[in-house]
Amino acid sequence: SEPPPAAVAAPPPADLFTRRSLQFYFDALQSINLAIYALPYTPASRGPALEHLARLKGIRLAMIADGLFPPTGLYAAEVAAAQRVGDAGAMRAVIMGIEDPGVLMERNVMNRALATFAKQGLSECMEVFFEMRRKNVGRDVGTYNILLAACWNPRDVDEAPWVWEQMRAEHIEPNEESFANVILCCRVRGTVDEGVAIFEGNREAAGARMYSAVIRACSSAGRVADVEKYLAEMEEKGIPQSIKIKTAIFEAKLLAGDESGALAQLETMRASPPLTIDNAIARDVISGLAAHHKFDLIDTIVQNDFYRFFDARSTSLVLHELLKTHQPARAHALLGRVPAHVRSDPFLARLRRRVWLARQGEGA
């Protein structure tokens, strides 16, 4: 097991740096830099990245003690190491702690930090965004695309117009990703008409991302005709369609009340050789059904083997919804129908116990 960050991230001993020349520090930084950027973004990189982060901190503190100014590259390396650790707090500490006016943080470094904070919500992003302004780091369309993507979160979606206005106030031209993000924000806000209008008004920029966004927006509102129209346009223009986009017509028909049409769409997808249905797509469809409490359709899918890939995660999504809606008997029946290897998956252990306890309470 990996030691706690505090144990690994202690500064290296002072006698590690016996030479105090600027060249020595640059050489040390270069070797650590090469090691950091060679690390992939995987859990296995966390331990080595923590060690590199500790060494970088030691170099920075030693340089300051020697009256030398740490270079921009050192701070950039610390941000990169913190990214691979997955430690947003460490990254924030590096960025917020730079007070030397001679340090010019590169825009792409700050954008990478923004992208990490975006997963936590817009408020975390804005802290870094305002720090970019304070440090006179130029913003670009990538900066604002990250902020717009952070607005997909329902609690932040009402801030999307402000982000858009800030981007235009800086005379930054939006690109396809910008329009796609705004359309997806409209989907979250429930203003699908506005999203469609944005798409139609900027067709010259439309590619796979914008089509995907407008199709997802229309499917969430049950607008079957619009979904079919945009899918046909993609095919006509030769724009690749992901299997996930193909599930949009299923969602649209489902929300429009056409359950038989939705099931027919699933059967069509299953019968199309290029459109193999995998675990991710199964989860996408199943989670949509569970969220709308279409448990009868889920039963039909299981019974008719629509998904040989009905895995533990798909099952957990349905079980959660069944327990939330106080249907333990139905949850128990579902567990009895899924394949044995799914039912015995450790991922479902806690849910199986919850179903059992709920059944006991129901019997009492």
Short mmCIF file of C-alpha atoms in Angstrom, two decimals:
data_model
loop_
_atom_site.label_atom_id
_atom_site.label_comp_id
_atom_site.label_asym_id
_atom_site.label_seq_id
_atom_site.Cartn_x
_atom_site.Cartn_y
_atom_site.Cartn_z
CA SER A 1 0.00 0.00 0.00
CA GLU A 2 1.11 3.51 -0.74
CA PRO A 3 2.32 5.66 2.19
CA PRO A 4 0.27 8.77 3.02
CA PRO A 5 1.23 11.94 1.08
CA ALA A 6 2.57 13.62 4.23
CA ALA A 7 5.08 10.83 4.74
CA VAL A 8 6.34 10.94 1.15
CA ALA A 9 6.20 14.67 0.51
CA ALA A 10 8.64 15.73 3.23
CA PRO A 11 11.37 18.07 1.88
CA PRO A 12 14.65 16.31 1.08
CA PRO A 13 17.48 16.73 3.61
CA ALA A 14 19.45 19.98 3.36
CA ASP A 15 22.71 18.16 2.63
CA LEU A 16 21.20 16.78 -0.60
CA PHE A 17 22.17 20.05 -2.27
CA THR A 18 25.87 20.38 -1.64
CA ARG A 19 26.55 22.65 -4.59
CA ARG A 20 24.86 26.00 -4.71
CA SER A 21 25.46 27.04 -8.32
CA LEU A 22 22.55 28.02 -10.54
CA GLN A 23 23.68 25.44 -13.08
CA PHE A 24 23.43 22.70 -10.48
CA TYR A 25 19.80 23.57 -9.78
CA PHE A 26 18.98 23.70 -13.50
CA ASP A 27 20.55 20.28 -14.04
CA ALA A 28 18.58 18.83 -11.12
CA LEU A 29 15.38 20.40 -12.41
CA GLN A 30 15.93 19.05 -15.91
CA SER A 31 16.39 15.46 -14.74
CA ILE A 32 13.24 15.62 -12.57
CA ASN A 33 11.31 17.29 -15.39
CA LEU A 34 12.12 14.45 -17.77
CA ALA A 35 11.00 11.92 -15.17
CA ILE A 36 7.71 13.75 -14.46
CA TYR A 37 6.63 14.16 -18.07
CA ALA A 38 7.40 10.50 -18.73
CA LEU A 39 4.81 9.49 -16.12
CA PRO A 40 1.38 8.54 -17.52
CA TYR A 41 -1.85 9.80 -15.94
CA THR A 42 -2.57 6.56 -14.09
CA PRO A 43 -2.95 5.63 -10.39
CA ALA A 44 0.43 3.86 -10.54
CA SER A 45 2.11 7.23 -11.16
CA ARG A 46 0.94 8.70 -7.85
CA GLY A 47 3.83 7.41 -5.74
CA PRO A 48 6.67 8.51 -8.09
CA ALA A 49 4.93 11.84 -8.72
CA LEU A 50 4.73 12.51 -4.96
CA GLU A 51 8.46 11.89 -4.66
CA HIS A 52 9.20 14.25 -7.57
CA LEU A 53 6.89 16.87 -6.04
CA ALA A 54 8.84 16.68 -2.77
CA ARG A 55 12.18 17.03 -4.59
CA LEU A 56 10.92 20.03 -6.57
CA LYS A 57 9.77 21.72 -3.38
CA GLY A 58 13.18 21.07 -1.89
CA ILE A 59 14.91 22.62 -4.91
CA ARG A 60 12.65 25.67 -4.76
CA LEU A 61 13.22 26.24 -1.04
CA ALA A 62 16.98 25.71 -1.41
CA MET A 63 17.17 28.20 -4.30
CA ILE A 64 15.26 30.81 -2.30
CA ALA A 65 17.55 30.21 0.70
CA ASP A 66 20.55 30.79 -1.60
CA GLY A 67 19.08 34.06 -2.86
CA LEU A 68 18.28 32.62 -6.31
CA PHE A 69 14.98 33.10 -8.13
CA PRO A 70 13.27 29.78 -9.00
CA PRO A 71 12.60 29.69 -12.77
CA THR A 72 9.15 29.43 -14.32
CA GLY A 73 9.96 25.88 -15.40
CA LEU A 74 10.24 24.77 -11.77
CA TYR A 75 6.72 25.95 -10.96
CA ALA A 76 5.42 24.37 -14.17
CA ALA A 77 7.03 21.07 -13.16
CA GLU A 78 5.41 21.25 -9.72
CA VAL A 79 2.01 21.77 -11.36
CA ALA A 80 2.65 18.81 -13.69
CA ALA A 81 3.66 16.58 -10.76
CA ALA A 82 0.61 17.63 -8.74
CA GLN A 83 -1.59 16.78 -11.73
CA ARG A 84 -0.22 13.27 -11.87
CA VAL A 85 -0.69 12.91 -8.13
CA GLY A 86 -4.28 14.09 -8.58
CA ASP A 87 -3.78 16.59 -5.76
CA ALA A 88 -5.70 19.76 -6.57
CA GLY A 89 -4.70 21.23 -3.21
CA ALA A 90 -0.99 20.89 -3.98
CA MET A 91 -1.52 22.43 -7.40
CA ARG A 92 -3.44 25.35 -5.90
CA ALA A 93 -0.69 25.89 -3.33
CA VAL A 94 1.92 26.12 -6.10
CA ILE A 95 -0.10 28.53 -8.23
CA MET A 96 -1.29 30.76 -5.41
CA GLY A 97 2.13 30.79 -3.79
CA ILE A 98 3.92 32.42 -6.71
CA GLU A 99 4.51 36.02 -5.73
CA ASP A 100 7.72 36.65 -7.64
CA PRO A 101 6.81 39.11 -10.45
CA GLY A 102 9.65 37.69 -12.52
CA VAL A 103 7.88 34.34 -12.83
CA LEU A 104 5.74 34.25 -15.95
CA MET A 105 3.52 31.20 -15.72
CA GLU A 106 2.88 29.72 -19.12
CA ARG A 107 -0.71 29.83 -20.32
CA ASN A 108 -0.81 26.11 -21.12
CA VAL A 109 0.36 25.30 -17.59
CA MET A 110 -2.42 27.39 -16.08
CA ASN A 111 -4.94 25.87 -18.51
CA ARG A 112 -3.91 22.39 -17.39
CA ALA A 113 -4.48 23.45 -13.81
CA LEU A 114 -7.88 24.87 -14.77
CA ALA A 115 -8.85 21.60 -16.43
CA THR A 116 -8.05 19.72 -13.22
CA PHE A 117 -10.14 22.09 -11.09
CA ALA A 118 -13.02 21.96 -13.61
CA LYS A 119 -13.86 18.47 -12.36
CA GLN A 120 -14.67 20.00 -8.96
CA GLY A 121 -16.88 22.80 -10.27
CA LEU A 122 -16.75 26.33 -11.56
CA SER A 123 -15.94 27.97 -8.22
CA GLU A 124 -12.63 26.07 -8.03
CA CYS A 125 -11.86 27.08 -11.61
CA MET A 126 -12.59 30.73 -10.96
CA GLU A 127 -10.01 30.88 -8.19
CA VAL A 128 -7.31 29.89 -10.69
CA PHE A 129 -8.86 32.06 -13.43
CA PHE A 130 -8.64 35.22 -11.31
CA GLU A 131 -5.11 34.24 -10.31
CA MET A 132 -4.27 34.11 -14.02
CA ARG A 133 -5.51 37.69 -14.32
CA ARG A 134 -3.57 38.80 -11.26
CA LYS A 135 -0.38 37.28 -12.65
CA ASN A 136 -1.05 38.71 -16.13
CA VAL A 137 -1.25 35.28 -17.75
CA GLY A 138 -3.01 35.66 -21.08
CA ARG A 139 -6.24 33.74 -21.58
CA ASP A 140 -7.15 31.99 -24.83
CA VAL A 141 -10.14 30.13 -26.22
CA GLY A 142 -8.93 26.98 -24.45
CA THR A 143 -9.14 28.78 -21.10
CA TYR A 144 -12.76 29.74 -21.64
CA ASN A 145 -13.71 26.36 -23.09
CA ILE A 146 -12.60 24.79 -19.80
CA LEU A 147 -14.74 27.26 -17.83
CA LEU A 148 -17.75 26.62 -20.09
CA ALA A 149 -17.35 22.86 -19.66
CA ALA A 150 -17.28 23.37 -15.88
CA CYS A 151 -20.70 25.03 -16.23
CA TRP A 152 -22.27 21.69 -17.23
CA ASN A 153 -22.66 21.12 -13.50
CA PRO A 154 -26.31 21.99 -12.68
CA ARG A 155 -25.25 24.16 -9.74
CA ASP A 156 -22.99 26.27 -12.01
CA VAL A 157 -24.90 26.28 -15.28
CA ASP A 158 -26.42 29.74 -14.73
CA GLU A 159 -22.90 31.22 -14.81
CA ALA A 160 -22.36 30.14 -18.44
CA PRO A 161 -23.65 33.46 -19.92
CA TRP A 162 -21.20 35.39 -17.73
CA VAL A 163 -18.28 33.21 -18.88
CA TRP A 164 -19.34 33.73 -22.51
CA GLU A 165 -19.53 37.50 -22.03
CA GLN A 166 -16.07 37.56 -20.44
CA MET A 167 -14.64 35.66 -23.41
CA ARG A 168 -16.17 38.07 -25.91
CA ALA A 169 -15.09 41.08 -23.83
CA GLU A 170 -11.49 39.89 -24.25
CA HIS A 171 -12.09 39.68 -28.04
CA ILE A 172 -11.48 35.94 -28.03
CA GLU A 173 -13.21 34.19 -30.91
CA PRO A 174 -15.17 31.05 -29.96
CA ASN A 175 -14.45 27.80 -31.78
CA GLU A 176 -16.52 24.68 -32.31
CA GLU A 177 -15.80 23.41 -28.79
CA SER A 178 -17.02 26.74 -27.36
CA PHE A 179 -20.37 26.50 -29.18
CA ALA A 180 -20.72 22.81 -28.23
CA ASN A 181 -20.15 23.62 -24.55
CA VAL A 182 -22.75 26.40 -24.62
CA ILE A 183 -25.29 24.09 -26.30
CA LEU A 184 -24.68 21.48 -23.60
CA CYS A 185 -25.19 24.16 -20.95
CA CYS A 186 -28.56 24.91 -22.59
CA ARG A 187 -29.36 21.20 -22.31
CA VAL A 188 -28.66 21.29 -18.57
CA ARG A 189 -30.67 24.50 -18.11
CA GLY A 190 -33.62 23.06 -20.06
CA THR A 191 -33.42 25.82 -22.70
CA VAL A 192 -33.09 23.47 -25.66
CA ASP A 193 -34.62 25.98 -28.10
CA GLU A 194 -31.79 28.37 -27.27
CA GLY A 195 -29.23 25.62 -27.86
CA VAL A 196 -30.73 24.75 -31.24
CA ALA A 197 -30.70 28.45 -32.19
CA ILE A 198 -26.99 28.68 -31.28
CA PHE A 199 -26.29 25.65 -33.46
CA GLU A 200 -28.28 26.97 -36.41
CA GLY A 201 -26.68 30.41 -36.13
CA ASN A 202 -23.16 28.98 -36.24
CA ARG A 203 -23.45 26.13 -38.72
CA GLU A 204 -20.23 27.14 -40.45
CA ALA A 205 -18.32 25.93 -37.35
CA ALA A 206 -20.33 22.71 -36.95
CA GLY A 207 -18.43 19.47 -36.79
CA ALA A 208 -18.73 16.29 -34.74
CA ARG A 209 -18.68 18.13 -31.39
CA MET A 210 -21.44 20.61 -32.20
CA TYR A 211 -23.63 17.94 -33.79
CA SER A 212 -23.10 15.71 -30.77
CA ALA A 213 -24.06 18.55 -28.43
CA VAL A 214 -27.24 19.56 -30.28
CA ILE A 215 -28.32 15.92 -30.66
CA ARG A 216 -27.86 15.31 -26.94
CA ALA A 217 -29.79 18.48 -26.15
CA CYS A 218 -32.69 17.52 -28.43
CA SER A 219 -32.80 13.93 -27.18
CA SER A 220 -33.08 15.14 -23.57
CA ALA A 221 -36.23 17.04 -24.59
CA GLY A 222 -37.76 14.12 -26.50
CA ARG A 223 -37.43 15.92 -29.86
CA VAL A 224 -37.27 12.83 -32.06
CA ALA A 225 -37.62 14.66 -35.39
CA ASP A 226 -34.72 17.00 -34.60
CA VAL A 227 -32.48 14.14 -33.49
CA GLU A 228 -33.23 12.23 -36.69
CA LYS A 229 -32.61 15.37 -38.78
CA TYR A 230 -29.19 16.06 -37.27
CA LEU A 231 -28.15 12.40 -37.43
CA ALA A 232 -29.09 12.39 -41.14
CA GLU A 233 -27.05 15.57 -41.68
CA MET A 234 -24.02 13.98 -40.02
CA GLU A 235 -24.32 10.96 -42.29
CA GLU A 236 -24.75 13.13 -45.38
CA LYS A 237 -21.65 15.20 -44.53
CA GLY A 238 -19.58 12.14 -43.67
CA ILE A 239 -19.15 13.21 -40.03
CA PRO A 240 -18.33 10.13 -37.90
CA GLN A 241 -21.09 9.10 -35.50
CA SER A 242 -20.15 7.50 -32.23
CA ILE A 243 -22.27 4.65 -30.88
CA LYS A 244 -23.14 6.91 -27.95
CA ILE A 245 -24.76 9.41 -30.33
CA LYS A 246 -26.81 6.56 -31.78
CA THR A 247 -28.37 6.03 -28.36
CA ALA A 248 -29.75 9.59 -28.51
CA ILE A 249 -32.64 8.52 -30.73
CA PHE A 250 -33.50 5.86 -28.14
CA GLU A 251 -33.59 8.49 -25.35
CA ALA A 252 -35.62 10.89 -27.50
CA LYS A 253 -38.27 8.26 -28.29
CA LEU A 254 -38.38 7.18 -24.67
CA LEU A 255 -38.96 10.72 -23.40
CA ALA A 256 -41.51 11.36 -26.16
CA GLY A 257 -43.54 8.44 -24.74
CA ASP A 258 -42.80 6.05 -27.63
CA GLU A 259 -41.56 3.09 -25.58
CA SER A 260 -42.14 0.52 -28.33
CA GLY A 261 -40.18 2.73 -30.74
CA ALA A 262 -37.37 3.03 -28.19
CA LEU A 263 -37.13 -0.75 -27.86
CA ALA A 264 -37.21 -1.14 -31.64
CA GLN A 265 -34.31 1.31 -31.86
CA LEU A 266 -32.29 -0.81 -29.43
CA GLU A 267 -32.99 -3.90 -31.51
CA THR A 268 -31.89 -2.05 -34.66
CA MET A 269 -28.65 -1.02 -32.96
CA ARG A 270 -27.97 -4.54 -31.80
CA ALA A 271 -28.56 -5.93 -35.30
CA SER A 272 -26.20 -3.44 -37.01
CA PRO A 273 -22.74 -5.06 -37.36
CA PRO A 274 -20.73 -1.80 -37.09
CA LEU A 275 -22.59 -0.78 -33.94
CA THR A 276 -21.50 -3.29 -31.38
CA ILE A 277 -22.97 -2.48 -27.99
CA ASP A 278 -20.39 -2.51 -25.22
CA ASN A 279 -20.48 -1.98 -21.46
CA ALA A 280 -20.22 1.81 -21.69
CA ILE A 281 -23.19 2.07 -24.06
CA ALA A 282 -25.19 -0.40 -21.99
CA ARG A 283 -24.58 1.76 -18.92
CA ASP A 284 -25.56 4.88 -20.86
CA VAL A 285 -28.91 3.44 -21.90
CA ILE A 286 -29.60 1.65 -18.62
CA SER A 287 -28.80 4.73 -16.52
CA GLY A 288 -31.19 6.75 -18.67
CA LEU A 289 -33.95 4.20 -18.15
CA ALA A 290 -33.30 4.00 -14.41
CA ALA A 291 -33.23 7.79 -14.02
CA HIS A 292 -36.68 7.98 -15.64
CA HIS A 293 -37.89 4.97 -13.59
CA LYS A 294 -38.65 2.89 -16.69
CA PHE A 295 -38.20 -0.35 -14.79
CA ASP A 296 -40.58 -2.34 -17.02
CA LEU A 297 -38.35 -1.55 -20.01
CA ILE A 298 -35.30 -2.63 -18.03
CA ASP A 299 -37.04 -5.94 -17.29
CA THR A 300 -37.75 -6.37 -21.00
CA ILE A 301 -34.13 -5.65 -21.90
CA VAL A 302 -32.82 -8.18 -19.39
CA GLN A 303 -35.33 -10.88 -20.33
CA ASN A 304 -34.73 -10.51 -24.08
CA ASP A 305 -30.94 -10.40 -23.78
CA PHE A 306 -30.63 -7.02 -25.43
CA TYR A 307 -27.35 -6.65 -23.55
CA ARG A 308 -24.94 -9.46 -23.06
CA PHE A 309 -22.82 -6.72 -21.47
CA PHE A 310 -25.25 -5.93 -18.64
CA ASP A 311 -22.42 -5.60 -16.15
CA ALA A 312 -22.09 -4.85 -12.44
CA ARG A 313 -22.06 -1.09 -12.93
CA SER A 314 -25.22 -1.16 -15.05
CA THR A 315 -26.87 -3.34 -12.41
CA SER A 316 -25.81 -1.00 -9.60
CA LEU A 317 -27.41 1.99 -11.36
CA VAL A 318 -30.75 0.19 -11.50
CA LEU A 319 -30.53 -1.17 -7.95
CA HIS A 320 -29.85 2.33 -6.59
CA GLU A 321 -32.97 3.69 -8.27
CA LEU A 322 -35.12 0.73 -7.16
CA LEU A 323 -34.03 1.19 -3.55
CA LYS A 324 -34.60 4.95 -3.76
CA THR A 325 -38.15 4.28 -4.96
CA HIS A 326 -38.74 1.67 -2.22
CA GLN A 327 -38.94 -1.41 -4.48
CA PRO A 328 -36.71 -3.97 -2.74
CA ALA A 329 -38.66 -6.94 -4.10
CA ARG A 330 -38.04 -5.78 -7.64
CA ALA A 331 -34.37 -5.18 -6.84
CA HIS A 332 -34.13 -8.74 -5.49
CA ALA A 333 -35.79 -10.10 -8.65
CA LEU A 334 -33.32 -8.18 -10.86
CA LEU A 335 -30.38 -9.67 -8.95
CA GLY A 336 -31.85 -13.09 -9.61
CA ARG A 337 -32.01 -12.52 -13.37
CA VAL A 338 -28.61 -11.01 -14.12
CA PRO A 339 -25.77 -13.46 -14.92
CA ALA A 340 -24.15 -15.15 -11.92
CA HIS A 341 -20.73 -13.56 -12.53
CA VAL A 342 -22.39 -10.12 -12.37
CA ARG A 343 -24.40 -10.96 -9.27
CA SER A 344 -21.29 -12.13 -7.40
CA ASP A 345 -19.15 -9.15 -8.45
CA PRO A 346 -17.53 -7.52 -5.34
CA PHE A 347 -18.62 -4.14 -6.74
CA LEU A 348 -22.21 -5.11 -5.85
CA ALA A 349 -21.49 -6.52 -2.39
CA ARG A 350 -22.76 -3.53 -0.42
CA LEU A 351 -25.82 -3.13 -2.65
CA ARG A 352 -26.70 -6.83 -2.30
CA ARG A 353 -26.68 -6.37 1.48
CA ARG A 354 -28.83 -3.22 1.21
CA VAL A 355 -31.35 -5.14 -0.91
CA TRP A 356 -31.37 -7.99 1.62
CA LEU A 357 -31.90 -5.57 4.57
CA ALA A 358 -34.65 -3.76 2.70
CA ARG A 359 -36.37 -7.08 2.01
CA GLN A 360 -36.13 -7.99 5.69
CA GLY A 361 -37.70 -4.68 6.66
CA GLU A 362 -40.44 -5.15 4.07
CA GLY A 363 -41.20 -8.59 5.48
CA ALA A 364 -41.37 -7.22 9.01
#
